[in-house]
CSV table of C-alpha atoms in Angstrom, one decimal:
chain,number,residue,atom,x,y,z
A,1,MET,CA,76.4,129.8,46.3
A,2,THR,CA,76.1,130.5,42.7
A,3,THR,CA,72.7,130.9,41.1
A,4,ASP,CA,73.6,127.8,39.3
A,5,GLN,CA,73.1,125.4,42.5
A,6,THR,CA,69.8,127.1,43.3
A,7,PRO,CA,67.7,124.4,44.7
A,8,ASP,CA,64.6,123.8,42.8
A,9,SER,CA,62.6,123.0,46.3
A,10,SER,CA,64.1,122.6,49.7
A,11,PRO,CA,65.0,118.8,49.6
A,12,GLU,CA,63.0,117.9,52.6
A,13,ALA,CA,59.9,119.5,51.1
A,14,SER,CA,60.1,117.5,47.7
A,15,PRO,CA,57.9,114.6,47.1
A,16,ASN,CA,60.6,112.1,47.6
A,17,ALA,CA,62.9,113.4,50.3
A,18,SER,CA,64.7,110.1,49.9
A,19,ASP,CA,66.1,111.0,46.5
A,20,ASP,CA,68.1,113.9,46.0
A,21,THR,CA,66.0,114.7,42.7
A,22,ALA,CA,65.8,118.4,43.4
A,23,VAL,CA,67.7,119.4,40.4
A,24,PRO,CA,66.8,122.8,39.2
A,25,GLU,CA,68.3,122.4,35.9
A,26,GLU,CA,65.5,119.5,35.2
A,27,GLY,CA,62.7,121.5,36.6
A,28,GLN,CA,59.9,122.7,34.4
A,29,LEU,CA,60.1,126.5,33.7
A,30,VAL,CA,56.4,126.6,31.9
A,31,ALA,CA,53.6,125.3,34.1
A,32,ASP,CA,52.3,122.1,32.7
A,33,ALA,CA,55.3,121.4,30.4
A,34,GLY,CA,55.2,117.5,30.6
A,35,THR,CA,53.1,117.0,33.6
A,36,ALA,CA,52.4,113.4,32.3
A,37,ARG,CA,55.1,111.8,34.4
A,38,ARG,CA,55.6,110.2,37.6
A,39,PRO,CA,57.3,112.9,40.2
A,40,VAL,CA,60.2,110.4,40.5
A,41,THR,CA,61.4,110.7,37.0
A,42,LEU,CA,62.5,114.3,36.6
A,43,LYS,CA,63.9,113.7,33.1
A,44,ARG,CA,61.3,114.8,30.8
A,45,ARG,CA,61.1,112.9,27.4
A,46,ARG,CA,61.0,114.8,24.2
A,47,ILE,CA,58.5,112.5,22.6
A,48,ASP,CA,56.1,111.1,25.1
A,49,GLY,CA,52.7,109.2,24.5
A,50,GLY,CA,50.9,112.3,24.7
A,51,PHE,CA,52.4,114.0,22.5
A,52,LEU,CA,52.2,111.2,19.9
A,53,PHE,CA,48.4,111.2,20.4
A,54,VAL,CA,48.4,115.0,19.6
A,55,VAL,CA,50.3,114.2,16.7
A,56,ALA,CA,48.3,111.2,15.4
A,57,VAL,CA,45.0,113.5,15.7
A,58,ALA,CA,46.6,116.4,13.8
A,59,ILE,CA,47.3,113.8,11.3
A,60,VAL,CA,44.3,111.9,10.9
A,61,ALA,CA,42.0,115.2,11.2
A,62,SER,CA,44.2,117.0,8.2
A,63,ALA,CA,43.8,114.0,5.9
A,64,ALA,CA,40.1,114.3,6.5
A,65,VAL,CA,39.8,117.7,5.8
A,66,TRP,CA,41.6,117.3,2.6
A,67,PHE,CA,39.4,114.1,1.5
A,68,THR,CA,36.0,115.5,2.7
A,69,LYS,CA,36.5,119.3,2.3
A,70,GLY,CA,38.7,119.4,-0.6
A,71,PRO,CA,42.7,120.9,-0.9
A,72,GLU,CA,41.2,124.5,-0.9
A,73,ARG,CA,39.7,124.3,2.7
A,74,PHE,CA,43.0,122.3,3.8
A,75,PHE,CA,45.0,125.0,2.6
A,76,ALA,CA,42.7,127.7,3.9
A,77,VAL,CA,43.0,126.2,7.4
A,78,LEU,CA,46.7,125.7,7.4
A,79,GLY,CA,46.9,129.6,6.5
A,80,GLU,CA,44.9,130.4,9.6
A,81,ASP,CA,46.9,127.9,11.6
A,82,ALA,CA,50.2,129.5,10.5
A,83,GLU,CA,49.2,133.1,11.3
A,84,MET,CA,48.5,131.8,14.8
A,85,LEU,CA,51.7,130.1,15.4
A,86,LEU,CA,53.7,133.4,14.2
A,87,ASP,CA,51.4,135.4,16.4
A,88,ILE,CA,52.3,133.2,19.6
A,89,LEU,CA,55.9,132.2,19.1
A,90,PRO,CA,57.5,135.7,20.1
A,91,LYS,CA,55.3,135.6,23.3
A,92,VAL,CA,56.2,132.2,24.0
A,93,ALA,CA,59.8,132.9,23.7
A,94,ALA,CA,59.3,135.8,25.9
A,95,ALA,CA,57.3,133.8,28.6
A,96,VAL,CA,59.8,131.3,28.7
A,97,LEU,CA,62.9,133.7,29.1
A,98,LEU,CA,61.1,135.7,31.5
A,99,ALA,CA,60.4,132.3,33.7
A,100,ALA,CA,64.2,131.2,33.2
A,101,TRP,CA,65.4,134.7,34.5
A,102,LEU,CA,62.8,135.2,37.4
A,103,ARG,CA,63.7,131.4,38.6
A,104,LEU,CA,67.4,132.4,38.8
A,105,LEU,CA,67.1,135.7,40.4
A,106,VAL,CA,64.3,135.0,42.9
A,107,PRO,CA,65.3,131.6,44.7
A,108,GLN,CA,62.1,129.7,46.1
A,109,ALA,CA,63.8,130.0,49.6
A,110,VAL,CA,63.0,133.9,49.3
A,111,ILE,CA,59.7,133.4,48.5
A,112,ALA,CA,59.1,130.9,50.9
A,113,ARG,CA,60.3,133.1,53.6
A,114,GLN,CA,57.9,135.7,53.1
A,115,PHE,CA,55.0,133.5,54.1
A,116,GLY,CA,55.9,132.5,57.5
A,117,GLU,CA,55.4,136.2,58.9
A,118,ASN,CA,52.4,137.2,56.8
A,119,SER,CA,49.2,136.2,57.9
A,120,GLY,CA,45.8,137.7,57.4
A,121,LEU,CA,44.5,139.5,54.2
A,122,ARG,CA,48.4,140.5,53.4
A,123,GLY,CA,49.3,137.2,53.2
A,124,LEU,CA,46.5,136.0,51.0
A,125,LEU,CA,47.2,138.8,48.5
A,126,LEU,CA,50.9,137.9,48.6
A,127,ALA,CA,50.3,134.5,48.0
A,128,ILE,CA,47.8,135.3,45.0
A,129,GLY,CA,50.5,137.4,43.4
A,130,ALA,CA,53.1,134.7,44.2
A,131,GLY,CA,50.9,132.1,42.5
A,132,ALA,CA,50.5,134.2,39.4
A,133,ILE,CA,54.2,135.0,38.8
A,134,LEU,CA,55.6,131.7,39.8
A,135,PRO,CA,57.8,130.1,37.0
A,136,GLY,CA,57.7,126.2,36.6
A,137,GLY,CA,55.3,123.3,37.0
A,138,PRO,CA,53.9,121.1,39.5
A,139,MET,CA,57.4,119.9,40.5
A,140,THR,CA,57.9,123.7,41.7
A,141,ALA,CA,54.4,125.0,42.8
A,142,PHE,CA,53.3,121.8,45.1
A,143,PRO,CA,56.6,121.2,47.2
A,144,LEU,CA,56.7,125.4,47.6
A,145,ALA,CA,52.9,125.2,48.8
A,146,VAL,CA,54.2,122.8,51.3
A,147,SER,CA,57.2,124.6,52.6
A,148,PHE,CA,54.9,127.6,52.9
A,149,GLY,CA,53.1,125.6,55.4
A,150,ARG,CA,56.0,124.7,57.2
A,151,ALA,CA,57.3,128.2,57.3
A,152,GLY,CA,54.0,128.9,59.4
A,153,ALA,CA,51.5,130.0,56.5
A,154,ASP,CA,47.9,128.9,57.7
A,155,ALA,CA,46.0,126.7,55.0
A,156,GLY,CA,43.7,129.5,53.4
A,157,THR,CA,47.1,131.2,52.1
A,158,VAL,CA,48.1,127.7,50.9
A,159,VAL,CA,45.1,127.5,49.2
A,160,ALA,CA,45.2,130.7,47.6
A,161,PHE,CA,48.6,130.3,46.3
A,162,LEU,CA,47.7,126.9,44.7
A,163,SER,CA,44.5,128.5,43.1
A,164,SER,CA,46.4,131.3,41.9
A,165,TRP,CA,49.1,129.4,40.4
A,166,LEU,CA,46.3,127.3,38.7
A,167,LEU,CA,43.6,130.0,37.6
A,168,VAL,CA,45.9,133.2,37.0
A,169,GLY,CA,49.2,131.6,36.5
A,170,PHE,CA,50.8,134.0,33.8
A,171,ASN,CA,53.4,131.8,32.2
A,172,ARG,CA,50.7,129.0,31.7
A,173,ALA,CA,48.3,131.3,30.1
A,174,VAL,CA,50.8,132.9,27.9
A,175,VAL,CA,52.5,129.8,26.7
A,176,TRP,CA,49.7,127.3,26.4
A,177,GLU,CA,46.1,129.1,26.5
A,178,MET,CA,46.9,132.1,24.5
A,179,ALA,CA,48.3,129.8,21.6
A,180,PHE,CA,44.7,128.3,21.2
A,181,ILE,CA,42.3,130.9,22.6
A,182,ASP,CA,41.6,134.4,21.7
A,183,HIS,CA,43.8,136.7,24.1
A,184,SER,CA,40.9,138.8,25.0
A,185,ILE,CA,39.2,135.8,26.1
A,186,VAL,CA,42.1,134.4,28.1
A,187,GLY,CA,42.3,138.1,29.7
A,188,TRP,CA,38.8,138.2,30.7
A,189,ARG,CA,38.9,134.6,32.2
A,190,MET,CA,42.0,135.4,34.2
A,191,LEU,CA,40.1,138.6,35.5
A,192,LEU,CA,37.1,136.8,36.5
A,193,CYS,CA,39.2,134.0,38.4
A,194,LEU,CA,41.2,136.6,40.3
A,195,PRO,CA,38.5,137.2,42.8
A,196,MET,CA,38.0,133.5,43.0
A,197,THR,CA,41.3,132.8,44.3
A,198,LEU,CA,40.8,135.4,47.0
A,199,LEU,CA,37.1,134.0,47.8
A,200,LEU,CA,38.8,130.1,48.0
A,201,GLY,CA,41.8,131.1,50.0
A,202,LEU,CA,39.0,132.9,52.9
A,203,ALA,CA,36.8,130.1,52.6
A,204,ALA,CA,39.4,127.6,53.4
A,205,ARG,CA,40.6,129.7,56.3
A,206,LYS,CA,37.0,129.9,57.3
A,207,LEU,CA,36.3,126.2,57.3
A,208,GLY,CA,39.2,125.1,59.5
A,209,TRP,CA,41.2,123.2,56.7
A,210,PRO,CA,42.9,120.1,56.8
A,211,SER,CA,46.8,121.0,57.4
A,212,VAL,CA,49.2,120.4,54.7
A,213,ARG,CA,51.0,117.0,55.1
A,214,THR,CA,54.7,117.7,55.6
A,215,ALA,CA,57.8,115.4,55.1
A,216,GLU,CA,57.8,114.3,58.8
A,217,ASP,CA,54.4,112.6,58.3
A,218,ARG,CA,55.6,110.5,55.5
B,1,MET,CA,44.3,148.2,24.1
B,2,THR,CA,44.4,145.3,26.6
B,3,LEU,CA,46.5,143.4,24.4
B,4,LEU,CA,48.9,146.3,24.0
B,5,ILE,CA,49.0,146.5,27.9
B,6,PHE,CA,49.7,142.8,28.1
B,7,THR,CA,52.3,142.6,25.6
B,8,GLY,CA,53.9,145.6,27.2
B,9,PHE,CA,53.9,144.0,30.7
B,10,LEU,CA,55.4,140.8,29.1
B,11,TRP,CA,58.2,142.3,27.2
B,12,GLY,CA,58.9,144.9,29.6
B,13,SER,CA,59.3,142.7,32.6
B,14,MET,CA,61.6,140.0,30.5
B,15,LEU,CA,63.7,142.8,29.3
B,16,THR,CA,64.0,144.2,32.9
B,17,LEU,CA,64.9,141.0,34.3
B,18,GLY,CA,67.3,140.3,31.5
B,19,VAL,CA,69.3,143.5,32.3
B,20,ILE,CA,69.3,142.8,35.8
B,21,ALA,CA,70.4,139.1,35.1
B,22,ALA,CA,73.2,140.8,32.7
B,23,ARG,CA,74.4,143.2,35.5
B,24,ARG,CA,75.3,140.7,37.7
B,25,GLY,CA,78.0,139.4,35.5
B,26,ASP,CA,78.0,135.9,36.8
B,27,GLY,CA,76.7,134.2,34.0
B,28,THR,CA,73.2,134.1,35.2
B,29,PHE,CA,71.9,135.9,31.9
B,30,ALA,CA,73.5,133.2,29.9
B,31,HIS,CA,72.5,130.3,32.1
B,32,GLY,CA,68.8,131.9,31.6
B,33,VAL,CA,69.2,131.7,28.0
B,34,ARG,CA,70.1,128.1,27.9
B,35,LEU,CA,67.2,127.1,30.5
B,36,ALA,CA,64.7,128.8,28.2
B,37,LEU,CA,66.1,127.4,24.9
B,38,ARG,CA,65.8,123.9,26.2
B,39,GLU,CA,62.3,124.5,27.3
B,40,ALA,CA,61.6,126.2,24.0
B,41,THR,CA,62.4,123.2,22.3
B,42,PHE,CA,60.2,121.3,24.5
B,43,ILE,CA,57.0,123.5,24.0
B,44,ALA,CA,57.7,124.6,20.2
B,45,PRO,CA,56.6,121.1,18.8
B,46,ARG,CA,53.8,120.7,21.0
B,47,LEU,CA,52.3,124.2,20.1
B,48,PHE,CA,53.3,123.6,16.5
B,49,VAL,CA,51.3,120.1,16.3
B,50,GLY,CA,48.4,121.2,18.9
B,51,ILE,CA,47.8,124.4,16.8
B,52,LEU,CA,47.5,122.5,13.3
B,53,GLY,CA,45.3,119.8,15.0
B,54,ALA,CA,42.9,122.0,16.6
B,55,GLY,CA,42.3,124.0,13.6
B,56,PHE,CA,41.7,120.8,11.3
B,57,VAL,CA,39.6,119.4,14.0
B,58,ALA,CA,37.4,122.4,14.3
B,59,GLU,CA,36.9,122.5,10.6
B,60,LEU,CA,35.4,118.5,11.2
B,61,LEU,CA,33.0,119.4,14.1
B,62,PRO,CA,29.4,119.5,13.4
B,63,ALA,CA,29.0,123.0,14.2
B,64,ASP,CA,25.2,122.8,14.5
B,65,THR,CA,25.3,120.2,17.4
B,66,VAL,CA,28.4,122.3,19.0
B,67,ARG,CA,26.2,125.4,18.8
B,68,ALA,CA,23.3,123.4,20.1
B,69,PHE,CA,25.0,122.1,23.3
B,70,LEU,CA,27.7,124.6,24.1
B,71,GLY,CA,26.7,127.8,22.0
B,72,SER,CA,26.0,131.3,23.5
B,73,GLY,CA,22.4,130.3,23.5
B,74,SER,CA,23.1,126.9,25.7
B,75,GLY,CA,23.1,129.0,28.7
B,76,SER,CA,23.5,127.4,32.2
B,77,LEU,CA,23.0,123.8,30.9
B,78,GLY,CA,26.0,124.7,28.3
B,79,ILE,CA,28.1,126.0,31.2
B,80,LEU,CA,27.6,122.9,33.1
B,81,ILE,CA,28.3,120.5,30.2
B,82,ALA,CA,31.5,122.4,29.6
B,83,THR,CA,32.4,122.1,33.2
B,84,LEU,CA,32.0,118.6,33.6
B,85,ALA,CA,34.0,118.2,30.1
B,86,GLY,CA,36.7,120.3,31.6
B,87,GLY,CA,36.9,118.2,34.5
B,88,ILE,CA,37.3,114.7,33.0
B,89,VAL,CA,39.5,115.6,29.9
B,90,PRO,CA,42.5,113.5,30.1
B,91,GLY,CA,46.0,114.8,29.3
B,92,GLY,CA,48.1,118.1,29.4
B,93,PRO,CA,47.6,121.7,28.4
B,94,VAL,CA,48.0,121.0,24.8
B,95,VAL,CA,44.9,118.7,24.6
B,96,ALA,CA,42.8,120.5,26.9
B,97,TYR,CA,43.3,124.2,25.3
B,98,ALA,CA,43.1,122.4,21.7
B,99,VAL,CA,39.8,121.2,22.7
B,100,GLY,CA,38.6,124.3,24.1
B,101,GLY,CA,40.1,126.3,20.9
B,102,ALA,CA,38.3,124.0,18.5
B,103,ALA,CA,35.1,124.3,20.2
B,104,LEU,CA,35.1,128.1,20.3
B,105,GLU,CA,35.9,127.9,16.3
B,106,ALA,CA,33.3,125.6,15.8
B,107,GLY,CA,30.5,127.9,17.6
B,108,ALA,CA,30.9,127.2,21.4
B,109,GLY,CA,30.2,130.2,23.5
B,110,VAL,CA,32.6,132.3,25.2
B,111,PRO,CA,31.3,131.5,28.9
B,112,GLN,CA,31.0,127.9,28.2
B,113,VAL,CA,34.7,127.6,26.8
B,114,MET,CA,36.0,129.8,30.2
B,115,ALA,CA,33.9,127.4,32.4
B,116,PHE,CA,35.6,124.3,30.4
B,117,VAL,CA,39.2,125.9,30.8
B,118,THR,CA,38.5,126.9,34.4
B,119,ALA,CA,37.3,123.4,35.3
B,120,TRP,CA,40.3,121.8,33.6
B,121,LEU,CA,42.8,124.2,35.7
B,122,LEU,CA,41.2,123.2,39.0
B,123,PHE,CA,40.5,119.6,38.3
B,124,SER,CA,42.9,118.1,35.9
B,125,VAL,CA,43.1,114.7,36.4
B,126,ASN,CA,46.7,114.2,35.5
B,127,ARG,CA,48.0,116.9,37.5
B,128,THR,CA,45.9,116.0,40.6
B,129,PHE,CA,46.8,112.2,40.7
B,130,VAL,CA,50.3,112.3,39.5
B,131,TRP,CA,51.4,115.4,41.5
B,132,GLU,CA,49.1,117.1,44.0
B,133,VAL,CA,48.2,113.8,46.0
B,134,SER,CA,51.6,112.5,46.0
B,135,VAL,CA,52.8,116.1,47.5
B,136,MET,CA,50.0,117.7,49.5
B,137,GLY,CA,48.4,114.6,50.6
B,138,GLY,CA,44.9,113.1,49.9
B,139,ALA,CA,42.9,115.0,52.6
B,140,TYR,CA,44.1,118.4,51.5
B,141,VAL,CA,43.5,117.5,47.8
B,142,ARG,CA,40.0,116.3,48.6
B,143,ALA,CA,39.1,119.5,50.6
B,144,ARG,CA,40.4,122.0,48.0
B,145,MET,CA,38.6,119.9,45.1
B,146,MET,CA,35.4,120.4,47.2
B,147,LEU,CA,36.1,123.9,47.9
B,148,SER,CA,36.7,124.6,43.8
B,149,LEU,CA,33.5,122.9,42.8
B,150,PRO,CA,31.5,126.1,42.3
B,151,VAL,CA,34.2,128.0,40.8
B,152,PRO,CA,33.8,127.1,37.3
B,153,LEU,CA,30.1,127.6,37.3
B,154,ALA,CA,30.6,131.0,38.7
B,155,VAL,CA,33.3,131.9,36.1
B,156,GLY,CA,30.8,130.9,33.2
B,157,HIS,CA,27.9,132.6,34.7
B,158,LEU,CA,29.9,135.9,35.4
B,159,ALA,CA,31.1,135.7,31.7
B,160,LEU,CA,27.3,135.7,30.2
B,161,LEU,CA,27.3,139.2,31.5
B,162,LEU,CA,30.6,140.3,29.4
B,163,PRO,CA,30.7,142.3,26.4
B,164,LEU,CA,32.0,139.6,24.3
């Protein structure tokens, strides 16, 4: 099996087991790149409603600055924004390349297998690590979480994994968050959120959690 | 210093994986580059427009009002307001982070913005209803949400102690 055919998620764990939609080529590499779609439509549109909305806001706001504060302020803001863009673009390129090679070199099945045998604190820490570096968006993360559950991981491990993917996910933070928010603030936020993922996992374990729904229940 | 470590880590791991992919000699390297390029063409215009929009919106926001409700001095109430806002902000990452970035520029406090971002990450309406519920099931998602409710408030209050 070549890496080109690595499934994005095991077919039986995908949200629509009946459709053969698990095409890794179409899966996002970066968390939340185009999540405003239904899971059944894997094709992302380059231009969608959300993007048009952001474009409209940008145009209206820039015009408003020009007319209320004058061209000088307009160009000052433009200059600051251009600096931010130049600063972030190389990092985005690196993060996207990192995600692409990571996906090709570490097939999901390999990750999922690690979680059946590992419970206890070690399992939680592994799950947090996996969530932090996992490339891809919700169409990768949620089916993978389900397959952890089916490989024998307890609910606490699954919660720790998902919370980590949300709160300390590396590629989302680099590509999206650091583009808009100062790096040191993003770094501190991730640092503060890291122990939270462990606490969430431990709490879920303590509370007797509802089990993850699997494909058979659907 | 932190930035240096982080940048080193990012480029270091990217180059390491690139070398591993190249040494496999089975097209993994080129395939990864193709995937990355396609993803980048999707992301780049969104970042471009989002960053420009956030800058202009921040310029227009009434700084006094933002500072009053969400400034460093707004304390716990500001953190609570930010948490609620983060939980209901619609759309994807560009909208959410652009709002956070614009608020920061207009005088919102760091703890408040951290609470906002954390709440959006945990409770994003779009992600939850479109993806999580359909894959994980309603009971599971409800439980995760309930458990996560205090987290943005905790992060915001811990951030009050930071030297930022």
